[in-house]
XYZ file of N, CA and C in Angstrom:
510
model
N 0.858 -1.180 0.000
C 0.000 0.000 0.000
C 0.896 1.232 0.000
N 0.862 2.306 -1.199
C 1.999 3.338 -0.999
C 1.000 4.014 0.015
N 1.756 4.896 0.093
C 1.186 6.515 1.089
C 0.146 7.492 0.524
N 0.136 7.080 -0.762
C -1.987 7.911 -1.203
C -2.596 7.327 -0.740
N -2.651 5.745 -1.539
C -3.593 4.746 -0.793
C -3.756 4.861 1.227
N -2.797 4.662 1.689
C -3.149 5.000 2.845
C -3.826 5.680 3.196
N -3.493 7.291 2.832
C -4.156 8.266 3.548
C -5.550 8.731 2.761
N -5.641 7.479 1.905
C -7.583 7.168 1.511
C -7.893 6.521 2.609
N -7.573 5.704 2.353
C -7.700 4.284 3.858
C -8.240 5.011 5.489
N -7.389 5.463 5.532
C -7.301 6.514 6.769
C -8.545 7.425 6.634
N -8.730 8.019 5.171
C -9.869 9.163 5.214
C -11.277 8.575 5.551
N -11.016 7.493 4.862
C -12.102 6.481 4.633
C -12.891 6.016 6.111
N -11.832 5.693 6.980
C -11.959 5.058 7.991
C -12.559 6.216 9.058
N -11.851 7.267 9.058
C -12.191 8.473 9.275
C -14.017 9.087 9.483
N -14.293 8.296 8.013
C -15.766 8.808 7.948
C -16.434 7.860 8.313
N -15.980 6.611 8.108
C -17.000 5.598 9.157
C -17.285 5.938 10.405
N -16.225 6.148 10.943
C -16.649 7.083 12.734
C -17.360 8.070 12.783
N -17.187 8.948 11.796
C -18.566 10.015 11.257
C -19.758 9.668 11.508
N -19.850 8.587 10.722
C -21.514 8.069 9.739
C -21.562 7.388 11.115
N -20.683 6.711 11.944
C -21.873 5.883 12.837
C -22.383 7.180 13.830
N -21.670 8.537 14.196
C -22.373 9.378 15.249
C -23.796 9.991 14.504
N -23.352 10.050 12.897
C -24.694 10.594 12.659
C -25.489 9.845 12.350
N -25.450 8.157 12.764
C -26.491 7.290 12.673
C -27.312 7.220 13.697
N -26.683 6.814 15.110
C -27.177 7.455 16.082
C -27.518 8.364 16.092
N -27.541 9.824 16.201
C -27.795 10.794 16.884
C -29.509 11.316 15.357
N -29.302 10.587 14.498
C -30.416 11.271 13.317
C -31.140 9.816 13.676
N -31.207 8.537 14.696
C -31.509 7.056 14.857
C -32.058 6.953 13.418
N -30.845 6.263 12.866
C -30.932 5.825 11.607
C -30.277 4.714 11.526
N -31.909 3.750 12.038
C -31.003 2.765 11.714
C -30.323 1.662 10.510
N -31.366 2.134 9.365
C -30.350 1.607 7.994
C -29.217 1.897 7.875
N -28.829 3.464 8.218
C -27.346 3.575 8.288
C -26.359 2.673 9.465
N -26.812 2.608 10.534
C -25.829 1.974 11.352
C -26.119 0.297 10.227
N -26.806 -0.169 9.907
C -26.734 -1.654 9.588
C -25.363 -1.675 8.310
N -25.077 -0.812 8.037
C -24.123 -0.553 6.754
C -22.499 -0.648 7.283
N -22.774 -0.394 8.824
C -21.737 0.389 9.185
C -20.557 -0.782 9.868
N -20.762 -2.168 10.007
C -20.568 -3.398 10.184
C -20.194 -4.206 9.658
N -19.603 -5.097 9.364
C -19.307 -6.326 8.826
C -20.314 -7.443 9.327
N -20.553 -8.440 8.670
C -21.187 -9.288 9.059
C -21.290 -10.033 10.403
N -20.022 -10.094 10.713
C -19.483 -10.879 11.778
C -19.065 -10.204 12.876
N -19.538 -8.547 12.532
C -19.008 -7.528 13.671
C -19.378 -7.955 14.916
N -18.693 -7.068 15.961
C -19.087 -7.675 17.351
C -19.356 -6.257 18.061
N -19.708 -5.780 19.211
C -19.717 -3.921 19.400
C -19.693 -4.690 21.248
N -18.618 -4.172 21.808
C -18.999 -4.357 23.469
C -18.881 -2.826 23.635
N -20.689 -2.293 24.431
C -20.724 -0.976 24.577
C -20.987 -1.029 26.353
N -19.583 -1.403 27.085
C -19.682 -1.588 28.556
C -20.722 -2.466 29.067
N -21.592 -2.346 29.842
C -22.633 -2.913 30.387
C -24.133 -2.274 29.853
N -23.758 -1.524 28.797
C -25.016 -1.341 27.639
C -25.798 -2.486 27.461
N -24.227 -3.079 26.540
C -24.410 -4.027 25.577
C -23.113 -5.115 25.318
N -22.803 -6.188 24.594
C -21.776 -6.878 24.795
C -22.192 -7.765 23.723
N -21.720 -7.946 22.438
C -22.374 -9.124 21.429
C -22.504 -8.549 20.151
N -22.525 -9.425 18.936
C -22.666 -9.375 17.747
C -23.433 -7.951 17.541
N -22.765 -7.667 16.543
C -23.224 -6.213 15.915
C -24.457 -5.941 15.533
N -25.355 -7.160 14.729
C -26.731 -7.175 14.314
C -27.414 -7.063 15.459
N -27.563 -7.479 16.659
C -28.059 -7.303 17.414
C -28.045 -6.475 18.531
N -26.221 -5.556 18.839
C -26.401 -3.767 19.109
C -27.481 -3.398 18.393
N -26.866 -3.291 17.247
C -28.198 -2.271 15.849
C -29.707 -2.484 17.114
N -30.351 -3.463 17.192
C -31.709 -3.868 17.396
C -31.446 -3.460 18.619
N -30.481 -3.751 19.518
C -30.482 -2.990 21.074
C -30.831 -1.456 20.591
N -30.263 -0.848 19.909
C -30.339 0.723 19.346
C -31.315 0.832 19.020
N -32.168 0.273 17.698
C -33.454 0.536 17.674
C -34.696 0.443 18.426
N -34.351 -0.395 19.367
C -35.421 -0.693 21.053
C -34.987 0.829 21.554
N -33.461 1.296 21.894
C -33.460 2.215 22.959
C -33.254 3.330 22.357
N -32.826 4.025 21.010
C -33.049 5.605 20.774
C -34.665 6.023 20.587
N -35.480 5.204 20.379
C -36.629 6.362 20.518
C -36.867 7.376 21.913
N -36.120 6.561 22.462
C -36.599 7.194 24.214
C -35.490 8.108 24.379
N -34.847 8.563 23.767
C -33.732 9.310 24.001
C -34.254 10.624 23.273
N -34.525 11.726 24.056
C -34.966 13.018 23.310
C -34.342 13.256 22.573
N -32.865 13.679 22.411
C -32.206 14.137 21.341
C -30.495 13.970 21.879
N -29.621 13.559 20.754
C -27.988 13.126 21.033
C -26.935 13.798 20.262
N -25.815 13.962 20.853
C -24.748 14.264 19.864
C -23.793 13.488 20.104
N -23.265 12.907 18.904
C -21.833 12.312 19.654
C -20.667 12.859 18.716
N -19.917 13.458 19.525
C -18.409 14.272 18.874
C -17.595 13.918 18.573
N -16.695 13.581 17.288
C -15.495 12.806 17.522
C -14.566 14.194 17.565
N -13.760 13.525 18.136
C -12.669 14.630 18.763
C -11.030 13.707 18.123
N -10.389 13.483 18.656
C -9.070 12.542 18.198
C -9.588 11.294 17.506
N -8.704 10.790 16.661
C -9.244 9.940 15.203
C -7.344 9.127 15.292
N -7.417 7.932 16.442
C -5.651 7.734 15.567
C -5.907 6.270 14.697
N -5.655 6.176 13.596
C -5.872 5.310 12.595
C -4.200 4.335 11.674
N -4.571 2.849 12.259
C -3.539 2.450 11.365
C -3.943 1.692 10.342
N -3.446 1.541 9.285
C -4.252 0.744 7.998
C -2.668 -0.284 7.559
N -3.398 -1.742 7.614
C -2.459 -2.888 6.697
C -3.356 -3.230 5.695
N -3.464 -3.499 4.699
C -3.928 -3.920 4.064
C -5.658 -3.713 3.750
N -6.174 -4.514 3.996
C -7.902 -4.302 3.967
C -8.135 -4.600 5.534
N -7.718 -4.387 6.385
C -7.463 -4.066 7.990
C -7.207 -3.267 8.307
N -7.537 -2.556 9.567
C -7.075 -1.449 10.407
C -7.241 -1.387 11.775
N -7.124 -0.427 12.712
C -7.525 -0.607 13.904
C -7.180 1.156 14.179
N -7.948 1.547 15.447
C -7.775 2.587 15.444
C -8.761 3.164 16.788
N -8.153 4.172 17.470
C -8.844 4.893 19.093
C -9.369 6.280 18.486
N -10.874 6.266 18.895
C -11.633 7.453 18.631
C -11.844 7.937 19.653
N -11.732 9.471 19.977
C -11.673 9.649 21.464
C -13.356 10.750 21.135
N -14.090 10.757 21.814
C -15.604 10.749 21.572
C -16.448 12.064 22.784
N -17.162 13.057 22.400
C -17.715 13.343 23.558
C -19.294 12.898 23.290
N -20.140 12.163 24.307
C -21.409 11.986 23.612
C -22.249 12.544 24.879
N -23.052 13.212 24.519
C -24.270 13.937 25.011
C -25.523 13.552 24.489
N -26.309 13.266 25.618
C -27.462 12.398 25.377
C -28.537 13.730 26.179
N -29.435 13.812 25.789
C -30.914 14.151 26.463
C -31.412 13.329 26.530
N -31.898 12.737 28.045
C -32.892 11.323 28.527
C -33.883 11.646 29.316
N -34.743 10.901 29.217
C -35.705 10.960 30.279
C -35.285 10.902 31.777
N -35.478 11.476 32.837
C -35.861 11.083 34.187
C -36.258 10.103 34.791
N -36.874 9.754 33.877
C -37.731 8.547 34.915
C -38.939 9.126 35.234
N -38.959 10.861 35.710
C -40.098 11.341 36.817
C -40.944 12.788 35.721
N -40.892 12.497 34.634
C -41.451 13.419 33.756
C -40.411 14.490 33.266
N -39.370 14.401 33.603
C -38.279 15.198 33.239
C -36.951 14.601 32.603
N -35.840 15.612 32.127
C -34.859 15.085 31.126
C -33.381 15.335 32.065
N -32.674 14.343 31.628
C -31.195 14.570 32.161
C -30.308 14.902 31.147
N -29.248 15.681 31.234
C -28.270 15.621 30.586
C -27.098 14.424 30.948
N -26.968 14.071 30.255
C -26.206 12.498 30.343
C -24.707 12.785 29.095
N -23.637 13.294 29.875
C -22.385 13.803 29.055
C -21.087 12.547 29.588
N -20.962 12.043 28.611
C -19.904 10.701 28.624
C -18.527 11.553 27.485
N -17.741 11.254 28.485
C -16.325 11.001 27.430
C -16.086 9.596 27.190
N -15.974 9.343 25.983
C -15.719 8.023 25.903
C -14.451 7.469 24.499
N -14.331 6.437 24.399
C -13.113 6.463 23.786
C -13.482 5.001 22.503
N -13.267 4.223 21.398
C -14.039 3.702 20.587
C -12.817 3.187 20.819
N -12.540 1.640 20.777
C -11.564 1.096 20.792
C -11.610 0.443 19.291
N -11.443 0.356 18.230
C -11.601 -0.232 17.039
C -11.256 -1.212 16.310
N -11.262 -1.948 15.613
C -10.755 -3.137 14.434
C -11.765 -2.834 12.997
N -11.350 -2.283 12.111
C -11.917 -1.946 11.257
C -11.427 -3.266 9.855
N -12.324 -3.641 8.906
C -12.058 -4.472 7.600
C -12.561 -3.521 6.570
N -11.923 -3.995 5.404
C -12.864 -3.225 4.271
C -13.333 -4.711 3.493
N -14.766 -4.488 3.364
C -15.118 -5.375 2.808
C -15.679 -4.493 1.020
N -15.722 -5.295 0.056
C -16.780 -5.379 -1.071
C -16.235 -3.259 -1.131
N -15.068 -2.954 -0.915
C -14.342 -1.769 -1.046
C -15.473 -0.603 -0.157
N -16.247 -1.178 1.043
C -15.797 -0.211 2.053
C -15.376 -0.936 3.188
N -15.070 0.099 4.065
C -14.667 0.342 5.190
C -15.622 -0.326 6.253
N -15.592 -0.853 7.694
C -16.633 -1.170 8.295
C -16.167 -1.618 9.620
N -16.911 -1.713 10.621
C -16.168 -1.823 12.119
C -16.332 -3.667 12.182
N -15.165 -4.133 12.141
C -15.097 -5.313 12.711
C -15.197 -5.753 13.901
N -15.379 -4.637 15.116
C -15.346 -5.482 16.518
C -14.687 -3.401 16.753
N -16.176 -3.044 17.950
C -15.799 -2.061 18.178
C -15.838 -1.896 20.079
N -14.934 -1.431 20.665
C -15.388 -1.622 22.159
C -15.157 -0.429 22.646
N -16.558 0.118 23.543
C -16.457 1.448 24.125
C -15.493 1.383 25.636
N -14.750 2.196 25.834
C -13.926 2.411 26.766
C -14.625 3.990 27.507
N -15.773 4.131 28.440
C -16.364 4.935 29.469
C -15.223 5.682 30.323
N -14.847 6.477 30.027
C -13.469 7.457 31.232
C -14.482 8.706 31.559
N -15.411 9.082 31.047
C -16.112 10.610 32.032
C -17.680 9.971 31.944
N -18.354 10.639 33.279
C -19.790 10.289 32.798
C -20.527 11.755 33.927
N -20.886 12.349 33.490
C -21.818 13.573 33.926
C -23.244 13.573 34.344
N -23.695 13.263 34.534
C -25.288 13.458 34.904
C -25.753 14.373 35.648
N -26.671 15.420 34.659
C -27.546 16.436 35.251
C -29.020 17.228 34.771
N -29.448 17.845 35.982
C -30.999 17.653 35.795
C -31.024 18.888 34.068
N -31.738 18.707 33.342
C -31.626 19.767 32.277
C -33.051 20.485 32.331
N -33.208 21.749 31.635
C -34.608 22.403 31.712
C -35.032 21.836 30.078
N -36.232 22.275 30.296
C -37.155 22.031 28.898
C -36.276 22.301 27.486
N -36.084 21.797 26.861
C -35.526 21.998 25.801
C -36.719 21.695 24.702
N -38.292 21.966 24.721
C -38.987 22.120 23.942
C -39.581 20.710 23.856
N -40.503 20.116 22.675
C -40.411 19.081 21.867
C -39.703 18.608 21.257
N -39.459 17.462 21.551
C -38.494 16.590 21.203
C -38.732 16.166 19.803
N -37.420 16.112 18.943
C -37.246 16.470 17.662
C -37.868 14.936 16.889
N -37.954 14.990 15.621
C -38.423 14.178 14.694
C -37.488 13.462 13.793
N -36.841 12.762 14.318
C -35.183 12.499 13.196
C -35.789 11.994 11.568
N -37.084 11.732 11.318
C -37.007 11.577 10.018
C -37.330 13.094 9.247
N -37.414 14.396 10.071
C -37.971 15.531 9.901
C -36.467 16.625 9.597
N -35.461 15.549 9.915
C -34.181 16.258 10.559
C -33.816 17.001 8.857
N -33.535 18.270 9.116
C -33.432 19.308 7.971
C -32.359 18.575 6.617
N -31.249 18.002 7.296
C -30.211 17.774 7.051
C -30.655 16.786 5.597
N -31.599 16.105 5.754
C -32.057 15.052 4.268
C -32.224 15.588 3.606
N -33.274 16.721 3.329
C -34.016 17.532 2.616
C -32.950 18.771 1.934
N -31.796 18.645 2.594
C -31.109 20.053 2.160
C -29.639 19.623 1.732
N -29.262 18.575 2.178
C -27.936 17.910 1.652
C -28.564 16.544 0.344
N -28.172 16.763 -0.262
C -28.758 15.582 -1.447
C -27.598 15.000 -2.464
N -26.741 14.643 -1.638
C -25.639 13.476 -2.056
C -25.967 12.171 -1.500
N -25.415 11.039 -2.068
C -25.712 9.669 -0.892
C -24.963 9.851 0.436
N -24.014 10.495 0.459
C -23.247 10.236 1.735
C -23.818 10.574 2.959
N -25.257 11.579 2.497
C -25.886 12.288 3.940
C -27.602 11.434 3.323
N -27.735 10.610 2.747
C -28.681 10.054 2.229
C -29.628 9.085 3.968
N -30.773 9.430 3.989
C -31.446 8.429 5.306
C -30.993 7.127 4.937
N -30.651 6.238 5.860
C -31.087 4.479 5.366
C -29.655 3.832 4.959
N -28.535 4.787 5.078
C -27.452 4.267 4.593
C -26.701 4.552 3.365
N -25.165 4.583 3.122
C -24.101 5.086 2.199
C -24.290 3.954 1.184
N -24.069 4.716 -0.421
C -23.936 3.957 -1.110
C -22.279 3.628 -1.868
């Protein structure tokens, strides 16, 4: 692999960590199903722990209840061999949740993506991803309105390439 190819590889890999925050945070879940290898595995602490097809379905049970999310990537370190890689995403994710008692928490995690990435069928895709939890915040938040509509989310309607396409990259 010379050093262009790489630093495709790298770009590439780059935007997979992208596409999965804005899969989550727009709960899209055709896009996260893209975002995997077949055989992926995702341990998200005591979330979750197990095959990737079935995170996805943990995700689609638990973002409706989540008012609204961001997750940040912040540091991106990426190594690429071949149609392999591996690589530490260092992450801020902010969640709006319910209470429990009719009200919302702010729920602010630093967290860190431990990675194994493959390229299959020439993309990119998480072979086995494990969250590493180092900050966790919890606090009471005020009304932040009605809670948003992710198939309403502006971003479809106004970006019209596949890469920001609902349902997954082509």
């Amino acid at each position: 692999m010379d050093a262009l190819e790489m630093l495709v590889a790298k770009d590439e890999i780059r935007e997979l960590a992208q596409l999965y925050s804005r899969g989550v945070d727009r709960k899209d879940i055709g896009l996260l199903k893209t975002l995997y290898t077949a055989d992926g595995i995702d341990r998200h602490g005591h979330h979750f722990d197990g095959p990737a097809d079935e995170y996805i379905g943990f995700l689609e049970r638990s973002l409706p209840h989540m008012h609204v999310g961001g997750h940040f990537v912040c540091n991106h370190l990426v190594t690429v061999n071949g149609d392999t890689g591996e690589g530490e995403v260092y992450a801020i994710a902010w969640h709006l949740i319910p209470d429990g008692k009719g009200g919302l928490l702010h729920d602010i995690q630093g967290v860190r993506y431990i990675d194994r990435y493959r390229r299959e069928n020439g993309k990119w895709r998480f072979a086995k991803r494990v969250v590493s939890f180092d900050m966790k915040l919890i606090q009471p938040a005020a009304d932040h309105g009605d809670k948003p509509d992710p198939e309403k989310d502006p971003s479809y309607g106004e970006l019209l390439t596949s890469l920001f396409a609902r349902g997954g990259r082509t």
